[in-house]
Every structure is written in C-alpha cells, then in structure tokens.
Short mmCIF file of C-alpha atoms in Angstrom, two decimals:
data_model
loop_
_atom_site.label_atom_id
_atom_site.label_comp_id
_atom_site.label_asym_id
_atom_site.label_seq_id
_atom_site.Cartn_x
_atom_site.Cartn_y
_atom_site.Cartn_z
CA MET A 1 0.05 0.01 -0.03
CA GLU A 2 1.40 3.41 -0.93
CA TYR A 3 0.71 5.75 2.24
CA THR A 4 -0.84 9.27 2.03
CA HIS A 5 -0.96 10.21 5.60
CA SER A 6 0.52 9.35 8.90
CA LEU A 7 -1.00 9.17 12.13
CA VAL A 8 0.76 9.19 15.86
CA TYR A 9 -1.10 8.24 19.17
CA LEU A 10 1.25 9.28 22.11
CA ARG A 11 0.81 6.52 25.06
CA LYS A 12 2.03 6.94 28.66
CA ASP A 13 1.28 3.85 30.62
CA LYS A 14 -2.77 3.87 30.76
CA GLN A 15 -3.03 7.11 29.01
CA MET A 16 -3.26 8.48 25.85
CA CYS A 17 -2.74 12.07 24.22
CA LEU A 18 -5.09 13.06 22.03
CA ALA A 19 -5.55 16.33 20.42
CA GLN A 20 -8.63 18.09 19.37
CA LYS A 21 -8.40 19.78 15.66
CA LYS A 22 -9.08 23.09 15.64
CA ARG A 23 -9.48 24.04 11.84
CA GLY A 24 -9.80 22.65 8.60
CA PHE A 25 -11.00 18.62 7.56
CA GLY A 26 -11.86 17.01 10.90
CA ALA A 27 -12.20 20.01 13.12
CA GLY A 28 -13.70 19.37 16.65
CA TYR A 29 -12.82 15.82 16.28
CA TRP A 30 -10.32 13.97 18.99
CA ASN A 31 -7.61 12.39 17.27
CA GLY A 32 -3.82 11.58 17.33
CA TYR A 33 -1.44 13.37 15.68
CA GLY A 34 -0.52 13.25 11.87
CA GLY A 35 -1.36 14.44 8.47
CA LYS A 36 -0.17 14.33 4.68
CA ILE A 37 3.07 12.65 3.87
CA GLU A 38 5.26 14.83 1.67
CA MET A 39 6.85 13.81 -1.44
CA ASP A 40 10.37 13.49 0.00
CA GLU A 41 9.26 11.58 3.15
CA THR A 42 8.77 8.27 4.52
CA PRO A 43 5.60 7.45 6.66
CA LYS A 44 7.73 7.59 9.74
CA GLN A 45 9.55 10.65 8.60
CA SER A 46 6.03 12.24 8.04
CA ALA A 47 4.90 11.09 11.56
CA VAL A 48 7.75 12.50 13.41
CA ARG A 49 7.56 16.01 11.52
CA GLU A 50 3.51 16.07 12.15
CA VAL A 51 3.98 15.56 15.85
CA ARG A 52 6.42 18.21 15.97
CA GLU A 53 4.65 20.57 14.12
CA GLU A 54 1.34 19.81 15.81
CA SER A 55 2.49 19.38 19.55
CA SER A 56 5.76 20.54 19.87
CA VAL A 57 6.90 16.92 21.01
CA THR A 58 9.89 15.18 19.48
CA VAL A 59 9.46 11.71 18.82
CA ASN A 60 12.49 9.54 17.28
CA LYS A 61 11.26 7.23 14.47
CA GLN A 62 12.88 4.32 16.13
CA ASN A 63 10.53 5.04 18.84
CA LEU A 64 7.18 4.68 16.67
CA SER A 65 5.64 1.15 16.67
CA HIS A 66 3.46 0.61 13.51
CA VAL A 67 0.38 -0.65 14.32
CA ALA A 68 -2.09 -0.15 11.63
CA ASN A 69 -2.74 0.33 8.05
CA LEU A 70 -5.97 2.14 7.29
CA LYS A 71 -7.84 2.80 4.30
CA PHE A 72 -10.58 5.64 4.36
CA TYR A 73 -12.82 5.88 1.10
CA PHE A 74 -14.98 8.77 0.33
CA VAL A 75 -17.72 9.25 -1.90
CA ASP A 76 -16.04 11.91 -4.05
CA GLY A 77 -13.45 9.43 -5.11
CA ALA A 78 -10.86 10.63 -2.51
CA GLU A 79 -8.75 7.68 -0.80
CA VAL A 80 -6.70 8.28 2.44
CA ASN A 81 -4.09 5.53 3.22
CA VAL A 82 -2.98 5.86 6.66
CA ALA A 83 0.05 4.18 8.46
CA ALA A 84 -0.82 4.51 11.99
CA TYR A 85 1.73 4.48 15.00
CA ILE A 86 2.03 4.44 18.83
CA ALA A 87 4.65 6.29 20.63
CA THR A 88 5.49 5.68 24.25
CA LYS A 89 8.58 7.46 24.37
CA TRP A 90 9.33 11.14 23.22
CA GLU A 91 10.92 14.61 24.55
CA GLY A 92 8.94 17.46 25.83
CA GLU A 93 5.26 17.65 27.01
CA PRO A 94 2.48 18.29 24.06
CA TRP A 95 1.27 21.69 24.24
CA GLU A 96 -1.42 23.64 22.23
CA THR A 97 -0.63 24.82 18.44
CA GLU A 98 -2.41 26.87 16.01
CA GLU A 99 -3.83 23.36 14.75
CA MET A 100 -4.48 21.14 17.77
CA THR A 101 -5.28 21.25 21.47
CA PRO A 102 -4.03 18.25 23.43
CA ARG A 103 -5.47 16.51 26.30
CA TRP A 104 -4.41 13.38 28.20
CA PHE A 105 -7.33 10.82 28.46
CA SER A 106 -7.41 7.55 30.61
CA ILE A 107 -7.15 4.76 27.69
CA SER A 108 -10.56 3.17 29.40
CA ASP A 109 -12.32 6.28 28.97
CA LEU A 110 -11.60 7.53 25.34
CA PRO A 111 -14.06 10.34 24.06
CA TYR A 112 -15.14 8.01 21.10
CA GLU A 113 -18.42 10.04 20.79
CA ALA A 114 -16.21 13.02 19.84
CA MET A 115 -13.79 11.12 17.67
CA TRP A 116 -13.94 9.70 14.10
CA GLU A 117 -16.88 7.31 13.97
CA SER A 118 -14.70 4.40 12.86
CA ASP A 119 -12.10 4.83 15.57
CA CYS A 120 -14.16 2.56 17.99
CA GLU A 121 -13.75 -0.41 15.66
CA TRP A 122 -9.94 -0.24 15.48
CA LEU A 123 -8.40 1.88 18.04
CA PRO A 124 -9.33 -0.54 21.08
CA LYS A 125 -7.61 -3.40 19.15
CA ILE A 126 -4.34 -1.51 18.77
CA LEU A 127 -4.36 -0.22 22.25
CA SER A 128 -4.65 -3.83 23.61
CA GLY A 129 -1.44 -4.73 21.41
CA LYS A 130 -2.89 -5.85 18.33
CA LYS A 131 -1.89 -4.80 14.48
CA VAL A 132 -4.91 -4.21 12.40
CA VAL A 133 -5.60 -3.38 8.53
CA GLY A 134 -9.02 -1.74 7.94
CA GLU A 135 -10.87 -0.16 5.08
CA VAL A 136 -13.71 2.35 6.02
CA TYR A 137 -16.24 3.67 3.33
CA PHE A 138 -17.86 6.86 4.57
CA GLU A 139 -21.25 8.47 3.32
CA ALA A 140 -21.48 11.65 1.41
CA ASP A 141 -21.20 13.67 4.60
CA ASP A 142 -17.66 12.59 4.63
CA THR A 143 -18.22 11.70 8.68
CA THR A 144 -20.81 8.96 8.73
CA VAL A 145 -19.39 5.14 8.11
CA ALA A 146 -21.09 3.47 5.56
CA SER A 147 -19.13 0.18 6.17
CA CYS A 148 -16.04 -0.59 8.24
CA ASP A 149 -13.75 -3.67 7.76
CA VAL A 150 -11.12 -4.22 10.21
CA LYS A 151 -9.09 -7.30 10.76
CA VAL A 152 -6.56 -8.41 13.12
CA VAL A 153 -3.19 -9.30 11.52
CA GLU A 154 0.41 -10.80 12.60
CA THR A 155 2.47 -8.43 10.80
CA LEU A 156 2.15 -5.12 8.88
#
C-alpha cells in the first residue's frame, strides 16, 4: 500500500494524548497527531514531523511502533491511506498549537463520541497490543461510516 498520511498516538502507561483539531478537515474531533506525507518523506519521517508541528513534542522514528494500515474511502473518490503508529517515548510535553489542542485521557475512557466514527472499531484493538488493517467507507457527509472492515493481523 502506498501511504498518503501518517497518524501517531502518544501513550504513557494507561493514558493517551489525543488532540482536538481546531481547523480544517476533521475540526472538532479528538484524534492522534498526523497528516499528509510529503513527497520526499517516508511514513515515519512524516509522523515525526507532524507530531513536532502539531504538539511541539519530539519523537524519534525508532520509537514509533507501526500498529495499523487503514484505508479511508470517500464518496467523491478521495482515498486516504494511513500508516498509524503508537509512541511510548518522546521528548517534551504536548502543548496547544494553531492546529491542535492536546489533552490526556485514560485509555479506558476515551471520548469515542467526539472522535471519528470508525475509531471505536480499530483503536481499542491497537491499544490492546494488536496490529490491524482496515477499510472504512464514508457516506456523502464525509463523517458517517457506510461500512467498516477491520482485521487483526500478525504483521504489517
């Protein structure tokens, strides 16, 4: 799969830092840090850059654990192919940027009602230590899930 986006979740013990997007596509949703992979980047390089830009935290690519390959399909034909990672080691503490407002949540009490609708299908699996591949198809409103197929896999 050719990735178009990276996504990183910062995890510390039984807590995870989510960030609420302040503008643009997905504004208002709690999510991990990430975005588009630039032409000269690998997915991990993109993940490191996006975390730094959106949170001021420095993650080394060696500390990124690849946990999911996700494909999101939209009615207009857009397709987003995501390499998702969990980081448990980094430098600094997340702070608010122009793009994102961070907050720590207990993993047992994540705000799924304020996250992308499909997150509840795959995020608990990766938080329990599994790796997943998934395909999510959205309705015309770009937020309602038409169908979601997530499978646990041994390797990515």
